[in-house]
Amino acid sequence: MRTMLEARNIHKKIALGEDNVLHILRDVDLQIGEGEFVSIMGPSGSGKSTLLYTVSGMDRITSGSVVFMDQEISSLKEESLSKLRLDHMGFIFQDINLLKNLSLIDNIMFPALLEKHADKKAVHEKAKKLMEMTGIATLADNSITQASGGQLQRAGICRALINEPAMIFGDEPTGALDSKSAAEIMAILAQINNQGTTVMLVTHDMKVAAKTQRVLYMVDGCIVAQKHLGPYEESSDTLVDREQELMGWLVTNGF
Amino acid sequence: MFLKIVMNDVRRKKIISATVLVFITMAVVLGSSATNIIANLMQSIAQLKTHAVPSDLTQMHIGPYDQAAVDRLVATLGEHIAEQETMFLLNIEGSDIHFGANRTMVDTVQDISFVVQNRKFDFILDLDNRKLEIKAGEVAVPIYFMKTYSLNLGDVLRVESRGFRKEFVISDYARDFEMNSALASSKRFVINQADYDEMLAHQVGDMEYLIEFKLHEHGDLRTVRNAYRKAGLPSNGPTIEGKLFSLFNALSDAAVVMVIVLISLLLVVVASLCIRLTFLATIDEDLREIGVMKALGISRKDIRNVYLTKYKIVAAVAGVIGYGLSFLVVRAFNGNMRLYLSSDLSGSLQYVLSLVAPIAIYLIIVLYCRSVLGRIDAISATEALRSDIMQRGKHRKYRFPLLKNRFLGTSTYMGLRDVAIRIKLYRLLFFIFIVCTFIAILPLNVFNTMNSPKFSTYMGIGQCDVRIDLRKTDTITADFERLLAELENDSDIEKHAAYITCSYPAMTADGRWEYIIIETGDFSVFPLQYLEGEAPSDAGEISLSFAQASADGLDKKIGDTVVVQVGGVDKQLKVSGIYQDITNGGKTAKAGSSLGLQHDAILWYMVNLDIAPHADVSAKMAHYQSTYASAQVNGIKEYARQTMGNIIRQMGAIVIGGLAIAIVVMVLITALFLKMLLSKDMSQIAIMRSIGLSTRQIERQYMAGTMVVLLPGIILGVLAADYLGEILVSMAMSSMGAASIRFVGIAWQTWLVYPLLIIVVVGITLSLSCKVAVAEDLSVVLRS
Ligand SMILES: Nc1ncnc2c1ncn2[C@@H]1O[C@H](COP(=O)(O)OP(=O)(O)O)[C@@H](O)[C@H]1O
Ligand SMILES: [Mg+2]
């Protein structure tokens, strides 16, 4: 298995005052292979989101190194980093973060249209396909005020997928959704992962984490443990087993 | 408690709060300075007139003079004439006045007169508008001469003439309402009675009389003028009506004042646009916050209080700062204007006047706040939280889908569609750009017009190299014949034309006879710019000056007939054209030589000539000047430079000033606008960056949006300055008695250099202020 993302010794400090330095990440090592489906758990404030943002190049690290698709990203210039994100990374957020002046389909197509010689027709086709896949095809021309949270999150996923990224990052994408919608979103993510896209999710929901292959547990800026659950096949009895297994593991880690 | 919430709010949104504060402060500074300057100027002009008490009718005269005859006339016209006073001018050659290191005033085109202050009216004032009282051995020098020869108080002027020698210490500036303007052809130096008598006793200078009349409020000028002519009283010289002084001032100093007033008014407009801009930019945020408060169950009254308190504090702080700053602006400005108009707003008045702007702005802001609060009742809390007020009315069709874009880059397209979507916001910026460009270009147009060779034809002067005026002396007719004969045989003279001006009785519209001045000669040699029609051909035609053709004069149009008496015989003349003239009282006429002369009423002779290219112009001029004692030889360029030079210099300063103001305002507003927009859009920008847009791409969006507003704004501004400006200036001018003014634009300046300068400066500002922050971690914004 090839390595998709590798973080070595990353450290993130924030100076709050004169001699008041907050260590959000402390010497974190992380390796994610191509095609993996990884979730990060941990108590609130343990640095999960920060880890996600730093390894994806949105936030700067204080020290250490992050290699994404064989590129050392902490030394990249802003412009090439943005390009890397545009072409190879997709993001899904808890509060969705769609652009407010664009319709759903325009939000989805927007990243693809930024390419200089984008084939508009092909992009449109692809967007429609993605919307069909996620079940929001009828909402294409709706504005973002004319869709429910779950529908918006599906649009968010479509947008993350439009440039066929190598890896998807999600910061609690199901956090604000009801359990039914959350399950549907997870199903979509699993499907994407099956098609070969690497996925890294931050979540505090055990049901969500149980559907991933590997769970990392963070406390106080460090990854303190990890659990291999193995690939998940869709069937409810295995899910209950996985949840129970995960539960036991989490409890031993002080969850 | 409210204060605490407000302070928290300000602390949380530092950039927006600071920008709003700066914007409103700027509005206060602009508004305050403008009201102050306008009030100041208006009051100064009115005060100057009140203190100077200019005459309503002035007859200039050289030759024998009989005061008793004038007194007899005044006695019969008691119902019209309030006061009469004759000023005795001692006209001194510029070459006889020495100053500094061996310099004289020989090169001036102005007539220099030494006078004693009047007793009844037409006073000459000092810089504080006080009646000048000059001590023996001292002289008050007209502002024009102080400036032209860079004289200072305390300098010494020496008059040397015919063996007489006397020194005067310059003790004051002379501000002369009637002759302040360089357009008035003579200037009055004020001295003490004893010195005057001494010069008179030594026969220094030539005597000229200003026979001045001050009318009652309802006195009829025309009656007095005609009675004066009929009585055969001294009239060897032009007759000048009081209105002309206003016109002179209008075309010179007042033109400057008017342009300044116009700029000030426009700045008030800009100020109010700024306030509106501020509100539009912050209203979403405010509505959202009010929505949050509403959702939390805070009472309407408390919401109102928090919101109003916030803006009241901002408006008050901005008001105080702006009020203070405006005095600096006004002081800098008044320093420059003080010479021309006393700017002496008495005591506390200016402090009160300057309060108008901050108070008005405070009230406007409170009103805006109330209208924002009014909207809260119209929309629900969740609505306020979710959507954007700019696009409320959500059933509107979705506009500008990305696929509609065929030709532009996606970033550029996003910028343009943002303009279309938030048109209310960008529209204000657009207006501001138009107004600022107008402010920059209008003075330039006025300046170019005044500076253009064509403008001299507004002064009734045909385009020629040199003009020779013959002053009335005993030998004038013989001199004139001799001069013409010599010019005829002088191979260095390319062409010349002689003009003789007499006064003729002419029939007015209401059937009375009135004396008018008609210049006769061949007007095809040196053509004049005609407002309408053309120069009179020789037979049976006459052209009238704009003032003479107006209702106030003969009241004629082109094609009308004017009846003129020549040597006792009535002649019918058809009006062939109307021209602009501000010389000789503004009411003049021109007719072919065949009209014939009114031999007992010849006023003056004038010759215009062009000198051949190979000849030495100054040697030629010197030759004619010295050969003919009664001749005054002037180069037209020099003449125009001296009469218009001062005002052109002032206007030049305004051109620079206007451009500077416009650019500073545009730069500030553009920078603030973008700061506000960028911080308002902070979360949207963060989203775009998280998707993978580079800061360059995002900046391109904002650049495209602002540029698409800037460019048409500038073009419209230039157009407005050209066409609307011309109409405005013409209106102002014709209200003062001059005909319409046509702008003489210099295309490469108005269309190329200036707009380019503005575009470059604002463009640089744009690219500097359009900086999307990169240093910060993206998640900081995304998570907040
Ligand atoms: N920009 C920042 N400034 C100050 N503190 C921060 C900043 N970003 C994160 N933190 C702090 O770092 C810690 C980790 O944050 P986060 O990564 O969001 O944790 P999690 O996602 O696990 O809840 C938290 O205590 C948070 O308050
Ligand atoms: Mg988090």
PDB file of C-alpha atoms in Angstrom, chain B residues 497-710:
ATOM      1  CA  ALA B 497      -6.581  97.403 -39.453  1.00  0.00           C
ATOM      2  CA  ALA B 498      -7.666 100.660 -37.863  1.00  0.00           C
ATOM      3  CA  TYR B 499     -10.724 101.082 -35.693  1.00  0.00           C
ATOM      4  CA  ILE B 500     -12.344 104.289 -34.565  1.00  0.00           C
ATOM      5  CA  THR B 501     -14.789 104.302 -31.700  1.00  0.00           C
ATOM      6  CA  CYS B 502     -17.407 107.040 -31.340  1.00  0.00           C
ATOM      7  CA  SER B 503     -20.565 107.358 -29.361  1.00  0.00           C
ATOM      8  CA  TYR B 504     -23.811 107.520 -31.355  1.00  0.00           C
ATOM      9  CA  PRO B 505     -27.445 108.002 -30.386  1.00  0.00           C
ATOM     10  CA  ALA B 506     -29.374 104.804 -31.025  1.00  0.00           C
ATOM     11  CA  MET B 507     -33.077 103.986 -30.757  1.00  0.00           C
ATOM     12  CA  THR B 508     -33.914 101.663 -27.863  1.00  0.00           C
ATOM     13  CA  ALA B 509     -36.666  99.068 -27.952  1.00  0.00           C
ATOM     14  CA  ASP B 510     -39.035 101.435 -26.183  1.00  0.00           C
ATOM     15  CA  GLY B 511     -38.422 104.205 -28.711  1.00  0.00           C
ATOM     16  CA  ARG B 512     -36.006 106.404 -26.800  1.00  0.00           C
ATOM     17  CA  TRP B 513     -32.618 107.650 -27.941  1.00  0.00           C
ATOM     18  CA  GLU B 514     -29.691 106.328 -26.024  1.00  0.00           C
ATOM     19  CA  TYR B 515     -25.984 106.794 -26.610  1.00  0.00           C
ATOM     20  CA  ILE B 516     -24.083 103.665 -27.547  1.00  0.00           C
ATOM     21  CA  ILE B 517     -20.452 103.032 -28.357  1.00  0.00           C
ATOM     22  CA  ILE B 518     -19.792 101.817 -31.898  1.00  0.00           C
ATOM     23  CA  GLU B 519     -16.411 100.785 -33.185  1.00  0.00           C
ATOM     24  CA  THR B 520     -16.041 101.233 -36.947  1.00  0.00           C
ATOM     25  CA  GLY B 521     -13.512  99.659 -39.264  1.00  0.00           C
ATOM     26  CA  ASP B 522     -12.806  96.505 -41.244  1.00  0.00           C
ATOM     27  CA  PHE B 523     -13.557  93.499 -39.039  1.00  0.00           C
ATOM     28  CA  SER B 524     -12.630  90.876 -41.587  1.00  0.00           C
ATOM     29  CA  VAL B 525      -8.888  91.406 -41.100  1.00  0.00           C
ATOM     30  CA  PHE B 526      -8.734  90.156 -37.521  1.00  0.00           C
ATOM     31  CA  PRO B 527     -11.821  88.048 -37.016  1.00  0.00           C
ATOM     32  CA  LEU B 528     -13.460  87.750 -33.647  1.00  0.00           C
ATOM     33  CA  GLN B 529     -15.123  84.636 -32.313  1.00  0.00           C
ATOM     34  CA  TYR B 530     -18.859  85.238 -32.692  1.00  0.00           C
ATOM     35  CA  LEU B 531     -21.402  83.695 -30.329  1.00  0.00           C
ATOM     36  CA  GLU B 532     -24.010  83.897 -33.069  1.00  0.00           C
ATOM     37  CA  GLY B 533     -23.990  85.232 -36.598  1.00  0.00           C
ATOM     38  CA  GLU B 534     -20.967  86.960 -38.046  1.00  0.00           C
ATOM     39  CA  ALA B 535     -19.027  90.192 -38.279  1.00  0.00           C
ATOM     40  CA  PRO B 536     -20.767  93.124 -40.013  1.00  0.00           C
ATOM     41  CA  SER B 537     -20.030  93.400 -43.702  1.00  0.00           C
ATOM     42  CA  ASP B 538     -19.529  96.942 -44.822  1.00  0.00           C
ATOM     43  CA  ALA B 539     -22.989  98.013 -45.920  1.00  0.00           C
ATOM     44  CA  GLY B 540     -25.806  98.600 -43.473  1.00  0.00           C
ATOM     45  CA  GLU B 541     -24.855  96.025 -40.844  1.00  0.00           C
ATOM     46  CA  ILE B 542     -23.959  96.179 -37.202  1.00  0.00           C
ATOM     47  CA  SER B 543     -22.919  93.565 -34.668  1.00  0.00           C
ATOM     48  CA  LEU B 544     -23.656  93.890 -30.981  1.00  0.00           C
ATOM     49  CA  SER B 545     -21.957  92.676 -27.858  1.00  0.00           C
ATOM     50  CA  PHE B 546     -23.896  90.137 -25.822  1.00  0.00           C
ATOM     51  CA  ALA B 547     -24.665  92.710 -23.132  1.00  0.00           C
ATOM     52  CA  GLN B 548     -25.719  95.316 -25.688  1.00  0.00           C
ATOM     53  CA  ALA B 549     -28.033  92.849 -27.429  1.00  0.00           C
ATOM     54  CA  SER B 550     -29.602  91.719 -24.173  1.00  0.00           C
ATOM     55  CA  ALA B 551     -32.830  93.078 -22.744  1.00  0.00           C
ATOM     56  CA  ASP B 552     -30.763  95.324 -20.555  1.00  0.00           C
ATOM     57  CA  GLY B 553     -29.278  97.018 -23.633  1.00  0.00           C
ATOM     58  CA  LEU B 554     -30.896  97.506 -27.038  1.00  0.00           C
ATOM     59  CA  ASP B 555     -32.786  94.224 -26.812  1.00  0.00           C
ATOM     60  CA  LYS B 556     -32.108  93.009 -30.365  1.00  0.00           C
ATOM     61  CA  LYS B 557     -31.712  89.652 -32.073  1.00  0.00           C
ATOM     62  CA  ILE B 558     -29.861  88.772 -35.235  1.00  0.00           C
ATOM     63  CA  GLY B 559     -31.733  90.188 -38.244  1.00  0.00           C
ATOM     64  CA  ASP B 560     -33.376  92.976 -36.201  1.00  0.00           C
ATOM     65  CA  THR B 561     -32.875  96.549 -37.252  1.00  0.00           C
ATOM     66  CA  VAL B 562     -31.068  99.138 -35.159  1.00  0.00           C
ATOM     67  CA  VAL B 563     -31.620 102.843 -35.905  1.00  0.00           C
ATOM     68  CA  VAL B 564     -28.510 104.939 -35.325  1.00  0.00           C
ATOM     69  CA  GLN B 565     -28.097 108.687 -35.812  1.00  0.00           C
ATOM     70  CA  VAL B 566     -24.942 109.694 -37.645  1.00  0.00           C
ATOM     71  CA  GLY B 567     -24.354 113.393 -38.024  1.00  0.00           C
ATOM     72  CA  GLY B 568     -28.051 114.036 -37.421  1.00  0.00           C
ATOM     73  CA  VAL B 569     -29.207 111.518 -40.042  1.00  0.00           C
ATOM     74  CA  ASP B 570     -31.055 108.285 -39.122  1.00  0.00           C
ATOM     75  CA  LYS B 571     -29.466 105.119 -40.486  1.00  0.00           C
ATOM     76  CA  GLN B 572     -31.031 101.651 -40.457  1.00  0.00           C
ATOM     77  CA  LEU B 573     -28.582  98.907 -39.582  1.00  0.00           C
ATOM     78  CA  LYS B 574     -29.276  95.195 -39.565  1.00  0.00           C
ATOM     79  CA  VAL B 575     -27.837  93.111 -36.712  1.00  0.00           C
ATOM     80  CA  SER B 576     -25.407  90.625 -38.281  1.00  0.00           C
ATOM     81  CA  GLY B 577     -23.966  88.972 -35.218  1.00  0.00           C
ATOM     82  CA  ILE B 578     -23.481  88.890 -31.471  1.00  0.00           C
ATOM     83  CA  TYR B 579     -20.107  88.596 -29.775  1.00  0.00           C
ATOM     84  CA  GLN B 580     -18.806  88.424 -26.250  1.00  0.00           C
ATOM     85  CA  ASP B 581     -17.167  91.564 -24.888  1.00  0.00           C
ATOM     86  CA  ILE B 582     -16.265  92.555 -21.397  1.00  0.00           C
ATOM     87  CA  THR B 583     -14.298  95.680 -22.261  1.00  0.00           C
ATOM     88  CA  ASN B 584     -15.625  99.217 -22.072  1.00  0.00           C
ATOM     89  CA  GLY B 585     -18.525  98.392 -19.866  1.00  0.00           C
ATOM     90  CA  GLY B 586     -19.481  95.335 -21.857  1.00  0.00           C
ATOM     91  CA  LYS B 587     -21.971  97.181 -24.073  1.00  0.00           C
ATOM     92  CA  THR B 588     -20.344  97.730 -27.419  1.00  0.00           C
ATOM     93  CA  ALA B 589     -21.142  97.471 -31.115  1.00  0.00           C
ATOM     94  CA  LYS B 590     -19.189  97.135 -34.340  1.00  0.00           C
ATOM     95  CA  ALA B 591     -20.025  98.470 -37.786  1.00  0.00           C
ATOM     96  CA  GLY B 592     -18.278  98.927 -41.124  1.00  0.00           C
ATOM     97  CA  SER B 593     -16.452 102.202 -41.866  1.00  0.00           C
ATOM     98  CA  SER B 594     -19.220 103.279 -44.220  1.00  0.00           C
ATOM     99  CA  LEU B 595     -21.344 104.131 -41.193  1.00  0.00           C
ATOM    100  CA  GLY B 596     -19.392 107.358 -40.933  1.00  0.00           C
ATOM    101  CA  LEU B 597     -17.879 109.065 -37.896  1.00  0.00           C
ATOM    102  CA  GLN B 598     -19.543 111.142 -35.225  1.00  0.00           C
ATOM    103  CA  HIS B 599     -16.810 113.748 -35.286  1.00  0.00           C
ATOM    104  CA  ASP B 600     -17.640 115.522 -32.089  1.00  0.00           C
ATOM    105  CA  ALA B 601     -17.886 112.249 -30.140  1.00  0.00           C
ATOM    106  CA  ILE B 602     -14.790 110.293 -31.099  1.00  0.00           C
ATOM    107  CA  LEU B 603     -13.677 108.308 -28.054  1.00  0.00           C
ATOM    108  CA  TRP B 604     -10.552 106.530 -29.149  1.00  0.00           C
ATOM    109  CA  TYR B 605      -8.538 105.077 -31.983  1.00  0.00           C
ATOM    110  CA  MET B 606      -7.142 101.607 -32.082  1.00  0.00           C
ATOM    111  CA  VAL B 607      -4.959  99.782 -34.564  1.00  0.00           C
ATOM    112  CA  ASN B 608      -4.486  95.992 -34.654  1.00  0.00           C
ATOM    113  CA  LEU B 609      -1.561  94.582 -36.546  1.00  0.00           C
ATOM    114  CA  ASP B 610       0.313  91.398 -37.329  1.00  0.00           C
ATOM    115  CA  ILE B 611       4.051  91.609 -37.655  1.00  0.00           C
ATOM    116  CA  ALA B 612       5.762  89.704 -40.465  1.00  0.00           C
ATOM    117  CA  PRO B 613       7.494  86.485 -39.322  1.00  0.00           C
ATOM    118  CA  HIS B 614      10.997  87.744 -40.155  1.00  0.00           C
ATOM    119  CA  ALA B 615      10.674  90.998 -38.202  1.00  0.00           C
ATOM    120  CA  ASP B 616      11.792  91.586 -34.616  1.00  0.00           C
ATOM    121  CA  VAL B 617       8.532  92.001 -32.732  1.00  0.00           C
ATOM    122  CA  SER B 618       9.824  93.772 -29.659  1.00  0.00           C
ATOM    123  CA  ALA B 619      11.951  96.195 -31.679  1.00  0.00           C
ATOM    124  CA  LYS B 620       8.918  97.020 -33.809  1.00  0.00           C
ATOM    125  CA  MET B 621       6.795  97.584 -30.765  1.00  0.00           C
ATOM    126  CA  ALA B 622       9.420  99.765 -29.151  1.00  0.00           C
ATOM    127  CA  HIS B 623       9.707 101.807 -32.349  1.00  0.00           C
ATOM    128  CA  TYR B 624       6.008 102.628 -32.497  1.00  0.00           C
ATOM    129  CA  GLN B 625       5.807 103.220 -28.773  1.00  0.00           C
ATOM    130  CA  SER B 626       8.544 105.838 -28.908  1.00  0.00           C
ATOM    131  CA  THR B 627       7.494 107.475 -32.175  1.00  0.00           C
ATOM    132  CA  TYR B 628       3.935 108.216 -31.084  1.00  0.00           C
ATOM    133  CA  ALA B 629       3.678 109.936 -27.766  1.00  0.00           C
ATOM    134  CA  SER B 630      -0.007 109.214 -27.310  1.00  0.00           C
ATOM    135  CA  ALA B 631       0.250 105.525 -28.281  1.00  0.00           C
ATOM    136  CA  GLN B 632      -0.006 102.572 -25.961  1.00  0.00           C
ATOM    137  CA  VAL B 633       1.528  99.573 -27.730  1.00  0.00           C
ATOM    138  CA  ASN B 634       0.699  96.142 -26.334  1.00  0.00           C
ATOM    139  CA  GLY B 635       1.565  92.645 -27.466  1.00  0.00           C
ATOM    140  CA  ILE B 636      -1.664  90.680 -27.322  1.00  0.00           C
ATOM    141  CA  LYS B 637      -0.050  87.642 -25.758  1.00  0.00           C
ATOM    142  CA  GLU B 638       1.480  89.795 -23.068  1.00  0.00           C
ATOM    143  CA  TYR B 639      -1.792  91.643 -22.670  1.00  0.00           C
ATOM    144  CA  ALA B 640      -3.690  88.417 -22.205  1.00  0.00           C
ATOM    145  CA  ARG B 641      -1.004  87.011 -19.933  1.00  0.00           C
ATOM    146  CA  GLN B 642      -1.160  90.024 -17.681  1.00  0.00           C
ATOM    147  CA  THR B 643      -4.914  90.359 -17.589  1.00  0.00           C
ATOM    148  CA  MET B 644      -5.608  86.659 -17.306  1.00  0.00           C
ATOM    149  CA  GLY B 645      -2.315  85.550 -15.799  1.00  0.00           C
ATOM    150  CA  ASN B 646      -3.272  85.920 -12.180  1.00  0.00           C
ATOM    151  CA  ILE B 647      -6.593  84.181 -12.445  1.00  0.00           C
ATOM    152  CA  ILE B 648      -5.038  81.487 -14.576  1.00  0.00           C
ATOM    153  CA  ARG B 649      -2.426  80.952 -11.901  1.00  0.00           C
ATOM    154  CA  GLN B 650      -5.130  80.700  -9.260  1.00  0.00           C
ATOM    155  CA  MET B 651      -7.159  78.401 -11.415  1.00  0.00           C
ATOM    156  CA  GLY B 652      -4.021  76.356 -11.961  1.00  0.00           C
ATOM    157  CA  ALA B 653      -3.700  75.976  -8.215  1.00  0.00           C
ATOM    158  CA  ILE B 654      -7.301  74.809  -8.085  1.00  0.00           C
ATOM    159  CA  VAL B 655      -6.663  72.338 -10.859  1.00  0.00           C
ATOM    160  CA  ILE B 656      -3.933  70.821  -8.745  1.00  0.00           C
ATOM    161  CA  GLY B 657      -6.030  71.162  -5.596  1.00  0.00           C
ATOM    162  CA  GLY B 658      -9.101  69.602  -7.184  1.00  0.00           C
ATOM    163  CA  LEU B 659      -7.086  66.733  -8.552  1.00  0.00           C
ATOM    164  CA  ALA B 660      -5.392  66.219  -5.210  1.00  0.00           C
ATOM    165  CA  ILE B 661      -8.687  66.279  -3.314  1.00  0.00           C
ATOM    166  CA  ALA B 662     -10.330  63.960  -5.804  1.00  0.00           C
ATOM    167  CA  ILE B 663      -7.471  61.500  -5.709  1.00  0.00           C
ATOM    168  CA  VAL B 664      -7.115  61.546  -1.943  1.00  0.00           C
ATOM    169  CA  VAL B 665     -10.848  61.013  -1.536  1.00  0.00           C
ATOM    170  CA  MET B 666     -10.928  58.273  -4.156  1.00  0.00           C
ATOM    171  CA  VAL B 667      -7.909  56.515  -2.696  1.00  0.00           C
ATOM    172  CA  LEU B 668      -9.319  56.685   0.825  1.00  0.00           C
ATOM    173  CA  ILE B 669     -12.762  55.551  -0.194  1.00  0.00           C
ATOM    174  CA  THR B 670     -11.474  52.782  -2.423  1.00  0.00           C
ATOM    175  CA  ALA B 671      -9.174  51.527   0.298  1.00  0.00           C
ATOM    176  CA  LEU B 672     -11.862  51.724   2.958  1.00  0.00           C
ATOM    177  CA  PHE B 673     -14.461  50.188   0.685  1.00  0.00           C
ATOM    178  CA  LEU B 674     -12.270  47.210  -0.059  1.00  0.00           C
ATOM    179  CA  LYS B 675     -11.246  46.825   3.568  1.00  0.00           C
ATOM    180  CA  MET B 676     -14.877  46.775   4.508  1.00  0.00           C
ATOM    181  CA  LEU B 677     -15.878  44.461   1.702  1.00  0.00           C
ATOM    182  CA  LEU B 678     -13.050  42.041   2.399  1.00  0.00           C
ATOM    183  CA  SER B 679     -13.712  41.849   6.083  1.00  0.00           C
ATOM    184  CA  LYS B 680     -17.447  41.571   5.444  1.00  0.00           C
ATOM    185  CA  ASP B 681     -16.759  38.708   3.049  1.00  0.00           C
ATOM    186  CA  MET B 682     -14.147  37.146   5.311  1.00  0.00           C
ATOM    187  CA  SER B 683     -16.003  33.874   5.738  1.00  0.00           C
ATOM    188  CA  GLN B 684     -16.799  33.543   2.039  1.00  0.00           C
ATOM    189  CA  ILE B 685     -13.157  34.170   1.231  1.00  0.00           C
ATOM    190  CA  ALA B 686     -12.080  31.528   3.731  1.00  0.00           C
ATOM    191  CA  ILE B 687     -14.457  29.053   2.109  1.00  0.00           C
ATOM    192  CA  MET B 688     -13.014  29.789  -1.310  1.00  0.00           C
ATOM    193  CA  ARG B 689      -9.506  29.361  -0.011  1.00  0.00           C
ATOM    194  CA  SER B 690     -10.383  26.062   1.601  1.00  0.00           C
ATOM    195  CA  ILE B 691     -11.668  24.832  -1.738  1.00  0.00           C
ATOM    196  CA  GLY B 692      -8.296  25.655  -3.197  1.00  0.00           C
ATOM    197  CA  LEU B 693      -8.550  29.135  -4.681  1.00  0.00           C
ATOM    198  CA  SER B 694      -5.285  30.990  -4.357  1.00  0.00           C
ATOM    199  CA  THR B 695      -5.308  34.461  -2.836  1.00  0.00           C
ATOM    200  CA  ARG B 696      -4.387  35.726  -6.307  1.00  0.00           C
ATOM    201  CA  GLN B 697      -7.558  34.278  -7.772  1.00  0.00           C
ATOM    202  CA  ILE B 698      -9.680  35.774  -5.014  1.00  0.00           C
ATOM    203  CA  GLU B 699      -8.001  39.138  -5.379  1.00  0.00           C
ATOM    204  CA  ARG B 700      -8.722  38.987  -9.082  1.00  0.00           C
ATOM    205  CA  GLN B 701     -12.424  38.716  -8.293  1.00  0.00           C
ATOM    206  CA  TYR B 702     -12.411  41.865  -6.208  1.00  0.00           C
ATOM    207  CA  MET B 703     -10.153  43.698  -8.646  1.00  0.00           C
ATOM    208  CA  ALA B 704     -12.455  42.855 -11.539  1.00  0.00           C
ATOM    209  CA  GLY B 705     -15.501  43.996  -9.573  1.00  0.00           C
ATOM    210  CA  THR B 706     -14.016  47.303  -8.515  1.00  0.00           C
ATOM    211  CA  MET B 707     -12.422  47.973 -11.888  1.00  0.00           C
ATOM    212  CA  VAL B 708     -15.668  47.431 -13.732  1.00  0.00           C
ATOM    213  CA  VAL B 709     -17.125  50.140 -11.531  1.00  0.00           C
ATOM    214  CA  LEU B 710     -14.090  52.414 -11.674  1.00  0.00           C
TER     215      LEU B 710
END
